[in-house]
XYZ file of C-alpha atoms in Angstrom:
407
model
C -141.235 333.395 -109.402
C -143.234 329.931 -109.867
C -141.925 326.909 -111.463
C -144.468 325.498 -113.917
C -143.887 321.475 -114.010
C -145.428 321.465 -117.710
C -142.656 323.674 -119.113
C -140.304 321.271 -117.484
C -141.819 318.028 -119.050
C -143.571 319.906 -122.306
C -141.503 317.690 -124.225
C -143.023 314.594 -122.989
C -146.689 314.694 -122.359
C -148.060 312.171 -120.126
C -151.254 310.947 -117.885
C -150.667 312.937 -115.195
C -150.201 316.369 -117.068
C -152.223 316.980 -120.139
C -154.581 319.783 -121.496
C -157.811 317.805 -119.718
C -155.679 316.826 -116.569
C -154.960 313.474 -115.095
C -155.934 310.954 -117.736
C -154.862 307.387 -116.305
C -156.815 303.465 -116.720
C -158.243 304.044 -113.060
C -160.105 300.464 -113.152
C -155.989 299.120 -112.861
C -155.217 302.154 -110.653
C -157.649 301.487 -108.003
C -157.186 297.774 -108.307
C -153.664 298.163 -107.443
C -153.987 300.452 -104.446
C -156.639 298.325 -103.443
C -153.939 295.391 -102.905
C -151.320 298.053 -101.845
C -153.900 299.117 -99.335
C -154.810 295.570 -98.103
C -151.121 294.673 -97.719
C -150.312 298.026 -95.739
C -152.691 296.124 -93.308
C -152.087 292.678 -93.019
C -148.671 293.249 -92.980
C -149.458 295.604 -89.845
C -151.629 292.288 -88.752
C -148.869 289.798 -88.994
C -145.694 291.381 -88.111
C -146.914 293.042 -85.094
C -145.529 290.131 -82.404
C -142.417 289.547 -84.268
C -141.663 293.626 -84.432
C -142.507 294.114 -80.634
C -140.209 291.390 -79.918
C -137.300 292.253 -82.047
C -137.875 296.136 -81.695
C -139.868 296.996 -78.932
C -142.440 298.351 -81.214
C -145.153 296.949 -82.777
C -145.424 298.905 -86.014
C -142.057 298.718 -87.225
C -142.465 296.630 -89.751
C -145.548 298.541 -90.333
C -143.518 301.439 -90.664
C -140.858 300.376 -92.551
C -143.459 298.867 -94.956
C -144.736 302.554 -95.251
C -141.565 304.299 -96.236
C -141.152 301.823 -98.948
C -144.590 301.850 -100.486
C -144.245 306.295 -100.441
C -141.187 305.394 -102.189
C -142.404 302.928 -104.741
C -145.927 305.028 -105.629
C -143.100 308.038 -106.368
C -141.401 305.163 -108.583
C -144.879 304.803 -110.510
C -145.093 308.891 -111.043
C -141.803 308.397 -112.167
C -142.179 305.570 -114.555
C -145.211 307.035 -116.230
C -143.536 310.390 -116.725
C -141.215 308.147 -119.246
C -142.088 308.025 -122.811
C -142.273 304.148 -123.667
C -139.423 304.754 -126.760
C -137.177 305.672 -124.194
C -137.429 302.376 -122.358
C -136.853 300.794 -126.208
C -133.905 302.579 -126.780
C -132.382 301.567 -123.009
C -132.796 298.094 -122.861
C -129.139 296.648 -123.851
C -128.105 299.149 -120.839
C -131.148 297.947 -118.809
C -129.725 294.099 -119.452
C -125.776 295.339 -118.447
C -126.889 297.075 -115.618
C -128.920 293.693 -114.581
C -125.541 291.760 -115.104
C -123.875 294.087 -113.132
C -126.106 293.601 -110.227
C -126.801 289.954 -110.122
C -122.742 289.720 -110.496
C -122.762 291.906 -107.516
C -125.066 290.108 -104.864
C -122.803 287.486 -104.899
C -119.677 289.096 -104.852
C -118.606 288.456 -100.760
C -118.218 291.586 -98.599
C -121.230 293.365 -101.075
C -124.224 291.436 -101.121
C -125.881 290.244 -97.746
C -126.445 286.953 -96.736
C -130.057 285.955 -95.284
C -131.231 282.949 -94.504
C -128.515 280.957 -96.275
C -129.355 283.001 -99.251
C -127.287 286.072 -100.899
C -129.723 287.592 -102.357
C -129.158 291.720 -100.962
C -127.426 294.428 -101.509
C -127.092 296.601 -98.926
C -127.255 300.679 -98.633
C -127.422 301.374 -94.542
C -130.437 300.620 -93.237
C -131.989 299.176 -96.333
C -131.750 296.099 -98.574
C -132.271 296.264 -102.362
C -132.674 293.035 -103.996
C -131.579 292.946 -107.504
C -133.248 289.795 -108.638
C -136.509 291.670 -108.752
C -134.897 294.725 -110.579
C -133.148 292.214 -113.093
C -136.736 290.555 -114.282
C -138.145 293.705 -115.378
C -135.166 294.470 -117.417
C -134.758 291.134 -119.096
C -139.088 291.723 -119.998
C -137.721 295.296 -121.268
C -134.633 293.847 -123.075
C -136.586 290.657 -124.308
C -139.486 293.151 -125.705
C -137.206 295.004 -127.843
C -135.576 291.815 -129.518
C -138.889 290.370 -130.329
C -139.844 294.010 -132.223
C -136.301 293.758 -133.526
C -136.214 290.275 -135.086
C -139.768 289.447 -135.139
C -139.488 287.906 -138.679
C -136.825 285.905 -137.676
C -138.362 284.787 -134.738
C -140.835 283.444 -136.124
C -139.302 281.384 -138.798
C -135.677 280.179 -137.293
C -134.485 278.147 -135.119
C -131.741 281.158 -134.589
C -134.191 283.699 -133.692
C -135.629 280.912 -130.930
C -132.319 280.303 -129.512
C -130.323 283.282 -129.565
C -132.444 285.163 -126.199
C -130.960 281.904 -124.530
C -127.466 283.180 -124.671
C -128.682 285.962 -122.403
C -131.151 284.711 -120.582
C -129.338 281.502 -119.330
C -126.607 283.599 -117.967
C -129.072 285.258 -115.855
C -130.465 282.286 -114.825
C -127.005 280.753 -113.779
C -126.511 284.174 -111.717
C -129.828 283.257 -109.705
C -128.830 280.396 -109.149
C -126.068 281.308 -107.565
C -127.641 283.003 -105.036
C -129.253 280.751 -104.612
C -133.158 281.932 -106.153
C -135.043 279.053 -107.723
C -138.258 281.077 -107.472
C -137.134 284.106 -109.250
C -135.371 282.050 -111.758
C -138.370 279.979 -112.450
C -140.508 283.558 -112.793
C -137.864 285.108 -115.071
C -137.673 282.400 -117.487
C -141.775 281.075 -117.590
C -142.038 285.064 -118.249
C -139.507 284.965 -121.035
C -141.143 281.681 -122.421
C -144.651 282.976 -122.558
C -143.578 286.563 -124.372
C -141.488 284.213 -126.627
C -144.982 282.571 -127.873
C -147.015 285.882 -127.896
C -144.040 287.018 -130.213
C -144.975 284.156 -132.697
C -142.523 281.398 -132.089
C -143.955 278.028 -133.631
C -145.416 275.352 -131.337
C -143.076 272.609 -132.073
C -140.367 275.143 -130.963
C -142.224 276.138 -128.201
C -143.468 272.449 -127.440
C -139.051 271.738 -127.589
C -138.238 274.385 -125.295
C -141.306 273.929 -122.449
C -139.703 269.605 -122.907
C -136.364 271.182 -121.928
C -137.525 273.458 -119.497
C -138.968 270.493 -117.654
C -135.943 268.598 -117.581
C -133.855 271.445 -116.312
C -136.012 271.831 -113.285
C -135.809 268.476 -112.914
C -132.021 268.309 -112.447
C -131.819 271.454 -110.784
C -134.028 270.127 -108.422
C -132.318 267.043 -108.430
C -128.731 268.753 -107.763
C -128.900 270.204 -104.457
C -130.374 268.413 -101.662
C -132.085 270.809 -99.779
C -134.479 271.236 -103.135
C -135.412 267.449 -103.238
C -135.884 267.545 -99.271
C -138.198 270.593 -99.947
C -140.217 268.447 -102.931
C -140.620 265.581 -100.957
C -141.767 267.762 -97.361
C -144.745 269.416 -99.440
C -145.935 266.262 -100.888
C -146.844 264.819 -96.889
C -145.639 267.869 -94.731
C -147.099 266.077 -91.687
C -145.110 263.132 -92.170
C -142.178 265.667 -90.352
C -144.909 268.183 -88.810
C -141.829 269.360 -86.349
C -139.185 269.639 -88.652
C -138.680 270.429 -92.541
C -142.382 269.634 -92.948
C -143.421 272.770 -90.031
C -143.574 276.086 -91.442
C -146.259 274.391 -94.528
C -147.927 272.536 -91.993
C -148.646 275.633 -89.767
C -149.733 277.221 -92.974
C -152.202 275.012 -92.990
C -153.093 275.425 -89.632
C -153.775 278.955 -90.427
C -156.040 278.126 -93.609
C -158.242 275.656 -91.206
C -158.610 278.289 -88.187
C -159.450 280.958 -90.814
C -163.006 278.337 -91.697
C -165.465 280.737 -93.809
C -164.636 284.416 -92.751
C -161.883 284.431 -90.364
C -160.863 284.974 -86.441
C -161.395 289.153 -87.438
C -158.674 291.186 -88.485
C -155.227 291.385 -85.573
C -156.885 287.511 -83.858
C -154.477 285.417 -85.616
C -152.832 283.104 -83.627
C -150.199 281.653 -86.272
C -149.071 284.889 -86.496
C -147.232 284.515 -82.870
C -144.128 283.054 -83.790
C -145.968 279.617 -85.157
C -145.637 280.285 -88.471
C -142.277 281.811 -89.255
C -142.411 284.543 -92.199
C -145.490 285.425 -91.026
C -145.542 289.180 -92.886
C -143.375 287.764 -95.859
C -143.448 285.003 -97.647
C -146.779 283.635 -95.692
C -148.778 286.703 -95.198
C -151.835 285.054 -97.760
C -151.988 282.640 -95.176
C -152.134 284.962 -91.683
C -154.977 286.867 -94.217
C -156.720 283.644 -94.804
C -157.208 282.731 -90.832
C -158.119 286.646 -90.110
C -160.229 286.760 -93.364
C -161.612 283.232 -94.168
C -162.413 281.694 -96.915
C -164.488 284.626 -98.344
C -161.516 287.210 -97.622
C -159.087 284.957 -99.084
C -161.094 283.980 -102.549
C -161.885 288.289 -102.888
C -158.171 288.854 -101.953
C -157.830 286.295 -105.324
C -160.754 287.718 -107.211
C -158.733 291.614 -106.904
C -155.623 289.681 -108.023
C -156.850 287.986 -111.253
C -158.845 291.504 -111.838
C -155.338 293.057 -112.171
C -153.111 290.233 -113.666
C -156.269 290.532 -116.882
C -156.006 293.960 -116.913
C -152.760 293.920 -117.471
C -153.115 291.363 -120.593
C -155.511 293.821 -121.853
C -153.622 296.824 -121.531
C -150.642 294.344 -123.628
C -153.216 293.410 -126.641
C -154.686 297.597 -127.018
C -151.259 298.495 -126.981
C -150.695 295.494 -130.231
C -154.318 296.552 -131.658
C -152.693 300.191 -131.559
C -149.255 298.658 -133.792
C -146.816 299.509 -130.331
C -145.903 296.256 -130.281
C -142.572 296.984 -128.427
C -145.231 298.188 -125.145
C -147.908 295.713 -125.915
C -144.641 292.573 -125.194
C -143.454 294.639 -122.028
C -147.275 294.438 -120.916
C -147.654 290.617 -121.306
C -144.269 290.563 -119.359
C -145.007 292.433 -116.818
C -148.339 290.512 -116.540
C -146.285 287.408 -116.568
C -143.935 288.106 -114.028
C -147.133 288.634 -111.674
C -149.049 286.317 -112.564
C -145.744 283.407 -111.860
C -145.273 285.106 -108.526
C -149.056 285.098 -107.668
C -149.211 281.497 -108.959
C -146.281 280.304 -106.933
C -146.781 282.477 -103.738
C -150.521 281.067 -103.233
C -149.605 277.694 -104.527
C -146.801 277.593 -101.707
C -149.190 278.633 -99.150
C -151.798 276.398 -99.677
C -149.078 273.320 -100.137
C -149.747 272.807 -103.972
C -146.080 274.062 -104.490
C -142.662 273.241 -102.656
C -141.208 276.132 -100.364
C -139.723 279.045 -102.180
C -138.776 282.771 -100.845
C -140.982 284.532 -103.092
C -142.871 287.088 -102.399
C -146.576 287.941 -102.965
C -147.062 290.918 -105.035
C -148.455 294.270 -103.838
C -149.157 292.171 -100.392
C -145.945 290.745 -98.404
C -142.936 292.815 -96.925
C -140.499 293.246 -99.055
C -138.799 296.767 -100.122
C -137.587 295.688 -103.710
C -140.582 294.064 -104.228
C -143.522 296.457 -103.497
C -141.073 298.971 -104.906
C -140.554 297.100 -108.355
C -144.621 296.112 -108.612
C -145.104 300.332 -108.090
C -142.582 301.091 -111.420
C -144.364 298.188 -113.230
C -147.983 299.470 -112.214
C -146.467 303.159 -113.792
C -144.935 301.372 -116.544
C -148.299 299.236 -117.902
C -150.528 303.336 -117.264
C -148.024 304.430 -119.611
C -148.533 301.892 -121.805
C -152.767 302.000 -121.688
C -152.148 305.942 -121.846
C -149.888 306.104 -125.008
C -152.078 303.476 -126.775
C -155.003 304.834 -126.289
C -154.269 308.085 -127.329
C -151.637 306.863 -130.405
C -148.818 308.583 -128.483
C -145.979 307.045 -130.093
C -147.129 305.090 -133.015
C -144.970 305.576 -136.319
C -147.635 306.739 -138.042
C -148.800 309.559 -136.045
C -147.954 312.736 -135.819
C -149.111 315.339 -133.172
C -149.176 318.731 -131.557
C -149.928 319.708 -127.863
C -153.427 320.694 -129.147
C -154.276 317.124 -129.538
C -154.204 316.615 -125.543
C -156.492 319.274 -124.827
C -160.400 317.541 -126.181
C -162.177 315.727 -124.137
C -161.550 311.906 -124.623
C -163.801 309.230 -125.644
C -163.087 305.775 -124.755
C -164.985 302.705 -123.711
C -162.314 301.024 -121.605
């Protein structure tokens, strides 16, 4: 007796099983597993001395790195299998269940401190950080509102302010952690799919002036921030102490010159620059790479941060808005990590944990970029072929012509 998987899912057709097979955007596809591919090595590249020193082996980070991107491509299959309504109708449980977990991390004796930070949850072996979780749900949550209330969005001050009374919450939870990075993401994310959703520019105007002045005083509050702020300003000014790990960034970039010391010749990489496979591994690429390794690295990055847009406005050409705001916020979210990851590593930014998507070590991370990449080929899928849009109606016959599209 076989099991046919199309019986199973019949109900919901998606790209990976229709009458003309697997139908997915593969210009985003391959761009993605191009940077999941380039991070599988560098990270392989820059952890290797710390992992033979801490483990005896030289590939376990490597390894480790491998188990979680298996487990985050099966997260993509996963999330395109999922009908985009479905995600609509979940999102107040998608925001609870971020509550829950952000109330967790810090809860002593359940989340894991790191570094100073509790930012962890963990299950054995592994660490799950629910920060990165938590952003995608607020971009799911915050999509549905805007469909919800998109008139009164757009002409009251009430529709502005009342994703504040959830989203500042959230924030306050980060910031209990502490995570200034993912905070920052999380709300510049939730500002930009606030103006795509039609909020006026004197209200937005208002609300970036505020913005500014709570970063300000957040960064004003705690000492360590304003130590941070003034280290990346002159990093060499303290070269051995809170100014080192930017100035041996640095290092890195200058060593790297036009194309690199060749893949594995890094030298920052042996316990000079610390982070080397996480939060710095842009820089470890830029000295093995060079300059030319470093700007393609970029090039592949804006390629898919675009794509992504695009994939948003066909999905608002095809009238599914509700998908086309969850692709600008996906889009969003990587484009403020991107920002701040390479803008930390090249000292245009203070120091902040946050990791580079697709590229650094970092389970919840790759992980979460894997169920976004399956979220945004739903997304392209369903608009292209109308899948979902009120209007439509449609029988299994429809899946099984040929398509034509110009994408």
């Amino acid at each position: 007796m076989t099991l046919d998987l199309r019986n199973i899912i019949k109900p919901y057709p998606s790209p990976l099983i229709t009458g003309r097979g697997i139908d997915l955007d593969f210009p985003m596809l391959v761009g993605c597993l191009a940077l999941l591919g380039l991070g599988l090595v560098m990270i392989t590249s820059a952890s290797s001395e710390v992992a033979a020193v801490q483990s005896g082996n030289t590939l376990y980070h490597m390894l480790r790195h491998l188990i979680y991107l298996v487990i985050g491509l099966g997260a993509c299959i996963v999330t395109m299998m999922i009908p985009i309504a479905t995600w609509q109708r979940l999102g107040w449980l998608m925001l609870i269940g971020a509550f829950g977990l952000l109330v967790m991390v810090i809860v002593p004796g359940i989340g894991r401190e790191v570094n100073g930070s509790m930012r962890w949850i963990g299950f054995g072996a592994f660490n799950v950080q629910p920060s990165e979780i938590a952003k995608v749900f607020v971009v799911i949550y915050l999509a549905g509102y805007l469909v919800r209330r998109q008139k009164e969005v757009r002409e009251s001050w009430m529709g502005f302010f009342k994703p504040f009374i959830v989203l500042l919450p959230m924030a306050g939870l980060l910031l209990m952690e502490p995570d200034f990075g993912a905070t920052v993401v999380m709300m510049g994310a939730a500002a930009a799919m606030l103006f795509l959703g039609g909020v006026g520019l004197f209200r937005f105007a208002l609300m970036v002036g505020l913005a500014v002045a709570a970063v300000t005083i957040l960064v004003q509050a705690q000492p360590y921030r304003m130590a941070r702020l003034i280290t990346f300003t002159d990093p060499w000014s303290d070269q051995f102490g809170s100014g080192y790990q930017l100035t041996q960034a640095l290092i890195a970039f200058g060593r790297g010159e036009w194309l690199g010391v060749g893949l594995g010749n890094s030298v920052q990489k042996q316990f000079y620059l610390p982070e080397a496979h996480t939060d710095f591994v842009f820089s470890v690429l830029a000295e093995e790479l060079g300059v030319v390794g470093s700007l393609a690295t970029v090039a592949l990055f804006v390629f898919v941060c675009v794509r992504a847009m695009y994939i948003g406005l066909w999905a608002e050409k095809a009238k599914q808005y509700f998908a086309a705001y969850v692709a600008y916020g996906l889009a969003f979210l990587w484009i403020g990590q991107f920002l701040i990851n390479i803008g930390v590593n090249v000292g245009l930014l203070p120091t902040k944990g946050l990791t580079l998507p697709f590229l650094s070590y970092g389970g919840s991370s790759l992980v979460i970029c894997c169920a976004c990449l399956g979220l945004l080929l739903r997304i392209e899928w369903e608009s292209r072929t109308h899948l979902g849009s009120e209007e439509m109606e449609f029988s299994e016959s429809d899946f099984a012509e040929e398509p034509t599209h110009g994408r």
